PDB file of C-alpha atoms in Angstrom:
ATOM      1  CA  MET A   1     -14.960  71.102-112.621  1.00 81.00           C
ATOM      2  CA  MET A   2     -14.359  69.605-116.090  1.00 82.00           C
ATOM      3  CA  ASN A   3     -16.242  66.418-115.113  1.00 88.00           C
ATOM      4  CA  TYR A   4     -19.353  68.528-114.279  1.00 89.00           C
ATOM      5  CA  ILE A   5     -19.074  70.420-117.688  1.00 91.00           C
ATOM      6  CA  TRP A   6     -18.657  67.158-119.602  1.00 88.00           C
ATOM      7  CA  ALA A   7     -21.493  65.500-117.758  1.00 90.00           C
ATOM      8  CA  GLY A   8     -23.724  68.547-118.337  1.00 91.00           C
ATOM      9  CA  MET A   9     -22.933  68.481-122.056  1.00 89.00           C
ATOM     10  CA  LEU A  10     -23.654  64.783-122.272  1.00 86.00           C
ATOM     11  CA  VAL A  11     -27.010  65.086-120.423  1.00 90.00           C
ATOM     12  CA  LEU A  12     -28.081  68.062-122.554  1.00 90.00           C
ATOM     13  CA  GLY A  13     -27.155  66.059-125.740  1.00 88.00           C
ATOM     14  CA  ILE A  14     -29.267  62.995-124.539  1.00 88.00           C
ATOM     15  CA  LEU A  15     -32.209  65.155-123.616  1.00 90.00           C
ATOM     16  CA  PHE A  16     -32.086  67.082-126.961  1.00 90.00           C
ATOM     17  CA  ALA A  17     -31.861  63.745-128.882  1.00 88.00           C
ATOM     18  CA  VAL A  18     -34.759  62.276-126.987  1.00 89.00           C
ATOM     19  CA  ILE A  19     -36.980  65.353-127.360  1.00 91.00           C
ATOM     20  CA  ASN A  20     -36.283  65.483-131.130  1.00 89.00           C
ATOM     21  CA  GLY A  21     -36.521  61.711-131.570  1.00 87.00           C
ATOM     22  CA  ARG A  22     -32.929  61.372-132.798  1.00 87.00           C
ATOM     23  CA  LEU A  23     -31.488  59.021-130.229  1.00 84.00           C
ATOM     24  CA  ASN A  24     -30.284  56.539-132.783  1.00 87.00           C
ATOM     25  CA  GLU A  25     -28.331  59.331-134.522  1.00 88.00           C
ATOM     26  CA  PHE A  26     -27.023  60.550-131.173  1.00 87.00           C
ATOM     27  CA  SER A  27     -25.625  56.972-130.346  1.00 86.00           C
ATOM     28  CA  GLU A  28     -23.982  56.723-133.720  1.00 88.00           C
ATOM     29  CA  GLY A  29     -22.378  60.085-133.517  1.00 87.00           C
ATOM     30  CA  LEU A  30     -21.131  59.359-129.982  1.00 85.00           C
ATOM     31  CA  MET A  31     -19.528  56.101-131.209  1.00 87.00           C
ATOM     32  CA  LYS A  32     -17.946  57.708-134.265  1.00 88.00           C
ATOM     33  CA  SER A  33     -16.460  60.540-132.077  1.00 87.00           C
ATOM     34  CA  CYS A  34     -15.033  58.055-129.671  1.00 87.00           C
ATOM     35  CA  THR A  35     -13.320  56.125-132.480  1.00 88.00           C
ATOM     36  CA  ASP A  36     -12.027  59.382-134.058  1.00 85.00           C
ATOM     37  CA  GLY A  37     -10.620  60.476-130.716  1.00 84.00           C
ATOM     38  CA  VAL A  38      -8.690  57.229-130.294  1.00 87.00           C
ATOM     39  CA  TYR A  39      -7.157  57.517-133.844  1.00 83.00           C
ATOM     40  CA  PHE A  40      -6.235  61.201-133.124  1.00 77.00           C
ATOM     41  CA  ILE A  41      -4.502  60.369-129.821  1.00 80.00           C
ATOM     42  CA  ILE A  42      -2.558  57.402-131.466  1.00 82.00           C
ATOM     43  CA  GLY A  43      -1.412  59.724-134.350  1.00 74.00           C
ATOM     44  CA  LEU A  44      -0.151  62.299-131.719  1.00 72.00           C
ATOM     45  CA  ALA A  45       1.434  59.619-129.647  1.00 78.00           C
ATOM     46  CA  GLY A  46       3.471  58.575-132.696  1.00 77.00           C
ATOM     47  CA  ILE A  47       4.797  62.156-133.199  1.00 71.00           C
ATOM     48  CA  MET A  48       5.588  62.385-129.457  1.00 72.00           C
ATOM     49  CA  ALA A  49       7.534  59.114-129.552  1.00 79.00           C
ATOM     50  CA  VAL A  50       9.565  60.174-132.478  1.00 78.00           C
ATOM     51  CA  TRP A  51      10.528  63.574-130.986  1.00 73.00           C
ATOM     52  CA  SER A  52      11.272  62.088-127.612  1.00 75.00           C
ATOM     53  CA  GLY A  53      13.617  59.524-129.189  1.00 81.00           C
ATOM     54  CA  ILE A  54      15.316  62.168-131.286  1.00 78.00           C
ATOM     55  CA  MET A  55      15.905  64.423-128.230  1.00 74.00           C
ATOM     56  CA  ASN A  56      17.231  61.500-126.173  1.00 80.00           C
ATOM     57  CA  ILE A  57      19.719  60.611-128.984  1.00 85.00           C
ATOM     58  CA  ALA A  58      20.767  64.355-129.158  1.00 79.00           C
ATOM     59  CA  LYS A  59      21.389  64.295-125.378  1.00 77.00           C
ATOM     60  CA  GLU A  60      23.302  60.983-125.382  1.00 86.00           C
ATOM     61  CA  THR A  61      25.483  61.935-128.314  1.00 87.00           C
ATOM     62  CA  GLY A  62      26.461  65.280-126.829  1.00 83.00           C
ATOM     63  CA  LEU A  63      24.605  67.379-129.464  1.00 80.00           C
ATOM     64  CA  ILE A  64      22.720  69.218-126.756  1.00 74.00           C
ATOM     65  CA  ASP A  65      26.080  70.126-125.058  1.00 76.00           C
ATOM     66  CA  PHE A  66      27.418  71.344-128.422  1.00 81.00           C
ATOM     67  CA  VAL A  67      24.394  73.437-129.135  1.00 77.00           C
ATOM     68  CA  ALA A  68      24.638  74.785-125.601  1.00 74.00           C
ATOM     69  CA  ASN A  69      28.186  76.023-126.204  1.00 78.00           C
ATOM     70  CA  LYS A  70      27.277  77.650-129.569  1.00 81.00           C
ATOM     71  CA  THR A  71      24.233  79.381-128.131  1.00 80.00           C
ATOM     72  CA  LYS A  72      25.896  80.721-125.002  1.00 78.00           C
ATOM     73  CA  PRO A  73      25.603  84.345-125.982  1.00 83.00           C
ATOM     74  CA  PHE A  74      21.865  84.148-126.733  1.00 84.00           C
ATOM     75  CA  ILE A  75      21.270  82.161-123.526  1.00 83.00           C
ATOM     76  CA  ARG A  76      23.368  84.739-121.595  1.00 84.00           C
ATOM     77  CA  PHE A  77      21.269  87.487-122.974  1.00 87.00           C
ATOM     78  CA  LEU A  78      18.001  85.753-122.058  1.00 87.00           C
ATOM     79  CA  PHE A  79      19.173  84.613-118.642  1.00 84.00           C
ATOM     80  CA  PRO A  80      21.795  86.962-117.318  1.00 79.00           C
ATOM     81  CA  LEU A  81      22.101  85.277-113.985  1.00 74.00           C
ATOM     82  CA  GLY A  82      24.361  82.217-114.091  1.00 76.00           C
ATOM     83  CA  LEU A  83      22.299  79.006-114.372  1.00 80.00           C
ATOM     84  CA  LYS A  84      23.493  75.432-113.802  1.00 83.00           C
ATOM     85  CA  LYS A  85      24.776  73.598-116.926  1.00 79.00           C
ATOM     86  CA  ASP A  86      22.058  70.957-116.562  1.00 80.00           C
ATOM     87  CA  THR A  87      19.332  73.700-116.353  1.00 85.00           C
ATOM     88  CA  VAL A  88      20.555  75.388-119.465  1.00 83.00           C
ATOM     89  CA  ALA A  89      20.808  71.967-121.246  1.00 80.00           C
ATOM     90  CA  MET A  90      17.140  71.245-120.388  1.00 83.00           C
ATOM     91  CA  ILE A  91      16.091  74.800-121.400  1.00 86.00           C
ATOM     92  CA  LEU A  92      17.792  74.146-124.845  1.00 83.00           C
ATOM     93  CA  MET A  93      16.077  70.752-125.254  1.00 81.00           C
ATOM     94  CA  SER A  94      12.749  72.410-124.591  1.00 84.00           C
ATOM     95  CA  PHE A  95      13.543  75.316-127.083  1.00 85.00           C
ATOM     96  CA  THR A  96      14.807  72.775-129.653  1.00 80.00           C
ATOM     97  CA  ALA A  97      11.716  70.662-129.382  1.00 78.00           C
ATOM     98  CA  ASN A  98       9.548  73.725-129.802  1.00 80.00           C
ATOM     99  CA  LEU A  99      11.695  75.042-132.582  1.00 79.00           C
ATOM    100  CA  PHE A 100      11.120  71.857-134.597  1.00 74.00           C
ATOM    101  CA  GLY A 101       7.423  71.724-133.746  1.00 68.00           C
ATOM    102  CA  ALA A 102       7.503  68.736-131.546  1.00 66.00           C
ATOM    103  CA  GLY A 103       4.380  70.060-129.820  1.00 63.00           C
ATOM    104  CA  ASN A 104       3.392  67.963-126.787  1.00 66.00           C
ATOM    105  CA  SER A 105       6.859  66.270-126.710  1.00 67.00           C
ATOM    106  CA  ALA A 106       8.305  69.731-125.677  1.00 75.00           C
ATOM    107  CA  THR A 107       6.027  69.783-122.721  1.00 80.00           C
ATOM    108  CA  VAL A 108       8.116  67.065-120.944  1.00 78.00           C
ATOM    109  CA  PHE A 109      11.333  69.093-121.327  1.00 81.00           C
ATOM    110  CA  SER A 110       9.498  72.274-120.377  1.00 85.00           C
ATOM    111  CA  ILE A 111       8.203  70.974-117.196  1.00 88.00           C
ATOM    112  CA  ARG A 112      11.578  69.623-116.277  1.00 87.00           C
ATOM    113  CA  ALA A 113      13.375  72.871-117.088  1.00 88.00           C
ATOM    114  CA  MET A 114      10.773  74.832-115.182  1.00 90.00           C
ATOM    115  CA  SER A 115      11.260  72.613-112.049  1.00 91.00           C
ATOM    116  CA  MET A 116      15.031  73.160-112.329  1.00 90.00           C
ATOM    117  CA  LEU A 117      14.623  76.833-112.613  1.00 89.00           C
ATOM    118  CA  ASP A 118      12.392  76.737-109.559  1.00 90.00           C
ATOM    119  CA  ALA A 119      14.964  74.841-107.645  1.00 89.00           C
ATOM    120  CA  GLU A 120      17.576  77.607-108.513  1.00 87.00           C
ATOM    121  CA  ASN A 121      15.028  80.436-107.640  1.00 84.00           C
ATOM    122  CA  GLN A 122      16.277  82.344-104.519  1.00 78.00           C
ATOM    123  CA  LYS A 123      12.734  83.797-103.735  1.00 76.00           C
ATOM    124  CA  ARG A 124      10.483  80.732-103.643  1.00 74.00           C
ATOM    125  CA  GLU A 125       7.282  82.715-103.100  1.00 80.00           C
ATOM    126  CA  ARG A 126       7.312  84.162-106.605  1.00 84.00           C
ATOM    127  CA  ALA A 127       8.611  83.272-110.033  1.00 86.00           C
ATOM    128  CA  SER A 128      12.178  84.532-110.841  1.00 87.00           C
ATOM    129  CA  ASN A 129      13.063  86.489-113.896  1.00 87.00           C
ATOM    130  CA  ALA A 130      14.561  83.436-115.455  1.00 88.00           C
ATOM    131  CA  MET A 131      11.315  81.559-115.008  1.00 90.00           C
ATOM    132  CA  CYS A 132       9.257  84.344-116.533  1.00 91.00           C
ATOM    133  CA  MET A 133      11.588  84.614-119.433  1.00 91.00           C
ATOM    134  CA  PHE A 134      11.603  80.825-119.976  1.00 92.00           C
ATOM    135  CA  ILE A 135       7.868  80.577-120.039  1.00 91.00           C
ATOM    136  CA  ALA A 136       7.598  83.722-122.327  1.00 91.00           C
ATOM    137  CA  VAL A 137      10.061  82.475-124.853  1.00 90.00           C
ATOM    138  CA  ASN A 138       8.833  78.925-124.638  1.00 87.00           C
ATOM    139  CA  MET A 139       5.165  79.878-125.311  1.00 86.00           C
ATOM    140  CA  SER A 140       6.037  82.242-128.254  1.00 86.00           C
ATOM    141  CA  MET A 141       8.896  80.158-129.790  1.00 82.00           C
ATOM    142  CA  VAL A 142       9.314  80.130-133.509  1.00 81.00           C
ATOM    143  CA  GLN A 143       8.382  76.779-135.046  1.00 78.00           C
ATOM    144  CA  LEU A 144      10.391  75.998-138.146  1.00 77.00           C
ATOM    145  CA  VAL A 145       8.421  72.849-139.084  1.00 72.00           C
ATOM    146  CA  PRO A 146       5.063  72.786-137.060  1.00 73.00           C
ATOM    147  CA  ILE A 147       4.630  69.031-137.674  1.00 72.00           C
ATOM    148  CA  THR A 148       1.640  68.639-135.329  1.00 71.00           C
ATOM    149  CA  VAL A 149      -0.300  71.578-136.989  1.00 76.00           C
ATOM    150  CA  VAL A 150       0.572  70.267-140.469  1.00 78.00           C
ATOM    151  CA  LYS A 151      -0.633  66.791-139.417  1.00 75.00           C
ATOM    152  CA  LEU A 152      -3.862  68.137-137.952  1.00 78.00           C
ATOM    153  CA  ARG A 153      -4.502  70.282-141.027  1.00 84.00           C
ATOM    154  CA  SER A 154      -3.759  67.250-143.176  1.00 82.00           C
ATOM    155  CA  GLU A 155      -6.214  65.075-141.237  1.00 79.00           C
ATOM    156  CA  ALA A 156      -8.882  67.718-141.377  1.00 82.00           C
ATOM    157  CA  GLY A 157      -8.822  67.628-145.199  1.00 83.00           C
ATOM    158  CA  SER A 158      -6.637  70.672-145.953  1.00 85.00           C
ATOM    159  CA  ILE A 159      -5.501  70.793-149.623  1.00 85.00           C
ATOM    160  CA  ASN A 160      -2.181  72.378-148.778  1.00 86.00           C
ATOM    161  CA  SER A 161      -1.445  71.535-145.237  1.00 82.00           C
ATOM    162  CA  GLY A 162       1.994  72.957-145.354  1.00 81.00           C
ATOM    163  CA  SER A 163       0.884  76.453-146.328  1.00 86.00           C
ATOM    164  CA  ILE A 164       0.893  77.299-142.610  1.00 84.00           C
ATOM    165  CA  ILE A 165       4.781  77.100-142.316  1.00 84.00           C
ATOM    166  CA  ILE A 166       5.922  80.579-143.647  1.00 88.00           C
ATOM    167  CA  PRO A 167       3.126  82.603-141.897  1.00 87.00           C
ATOM    168  CA  GLY A 168       3.796  80.530-138.735  1.00 85.00           C
ATOM    169  CA  ILE A 169       7.476  81.319-138.817  1.00 87.00           C
ATOM    170  CA  LEU A 170       6.768  85.056-139.290  1.00 90.00           C
ATOM    171  CA  ALA A 171       4.188  85.160-136.558  1.00 89.00           C
ATOM    172  CA  GLY A 172       6.442  83.160-134.220  1.00 86.00           C
ATOM    173  CA  LEU A 173       9.330  85.742-134.807  1.00 90.00           C
ATOM    174  CA  VAL A 174       7.148  88.696-134.030  1.00 93.00           C
ATOM    175  CA  SER A 175       5.609  87.145-130.895  1.00 91.00           C
ATOM    176  CA  MET A 176       8.980  85.882-129.644  1.00 91.00           C
ATOM    177  CA  ALA A 177      10.605  89.193-130.096  1.00 92.00           C
ATOM    178  CA  ALA A 178       7.671  90.941-128.370  1.00 94.00           C
ATOM    179  CA  SER A 179       7.755  88.431-125.458  1.00 92.00           C
ATOM    180  CA  ILE A 180      11.554  88.947-124.934  1.00 92.00           C
ATOM    181  CA  LEU A 181      11.159  92.770-125.064  1.00 93.00           C
ATOM    182  CA  VAL A 182       8.332  92.698-122.445  1.00 92.00           C
ATOM    183  CA  CYS A 183      10.370  90.515-120.137  1.00 91.00           C
ATOM    184  CA  LYS A 184      13.447  92.627-120.417  1.00 89.00           C
ATOM    185  CA  PHE A 185      11.364  95.678-119.707  1.00 91.00           C
ATOM    186  CA  TYR A 186       9.918  94.160-116.498  1.00 88.00           C
ATOM    187  CA  GLU A 187      13.349  92.769-115.524  1.00 84.00           C
ATOM    188  CA  ARG A 188      14.672  96.247-115.204  1.00 81.00           C
ATOM    189  CA  LYS A 189      11.792  97.241-112.827  1.00 76.00           C
ATOM    190  CA  SER A 190      12.055  96.447-109.123  1.00 60.00           C
ATOM    191  CA  ILE A 191       8.823  94.865-107.927  1.00 57.00           C
TER     192      ILE A 191
END
C-alpha cells in the first residue's frame, strides 16, 4: 500500500513540476531531500548503536538483574501473575531504554519482551493482561532524557532544544499513570 502512495506522490510531483515548468527545481529538491534523509538515518543509527551497547553492557555486568531485584514491587504491581525471570529482565531493559529516551533502540527490547510475554500467554487467541499492560506502559513511558527528540529539535534549528525535557517528563508521568489505571480497570473485568 505504501508503495502505491509513494509512487502516486512522486508522479503528482513530477506532473506538477512539468506543468509549471519547474522540473529543474524538482530535481534539485529531490536530490537534496535524498541527501538529508541519509544524514538523518546515519545520525539516528549512531544513537541506536550507543544505546544498544549500553544496554548490552548493563546486561552482561548484572546491572539489569540488580535493577530487577530493586523494582520487584513495582513489577509485581504491574504484572501480578508470575513471569519468568528472563521475561522480567527483558521488560526492564525495554523500560530502561525508554526511560532514558533511547527511542528506536528500545524497539528491539520491546519486540523481544512482547514475544516472550506471548510465549507465556495461556490463551494464544488474544493478548494477555500482561501483554496489554506492557504495551500501555511502554508506549506512555516517562522519558528522563529524550535524546532523540532533543537531537531532532537541534537539527531542525531549535534555539533551546533541551526545553522539551521538563514538559516531556510531566506529560509522560500523566500519560503513564492514566495508562496503568485504565489497564488495571479492565484487568478486573472479565471479558
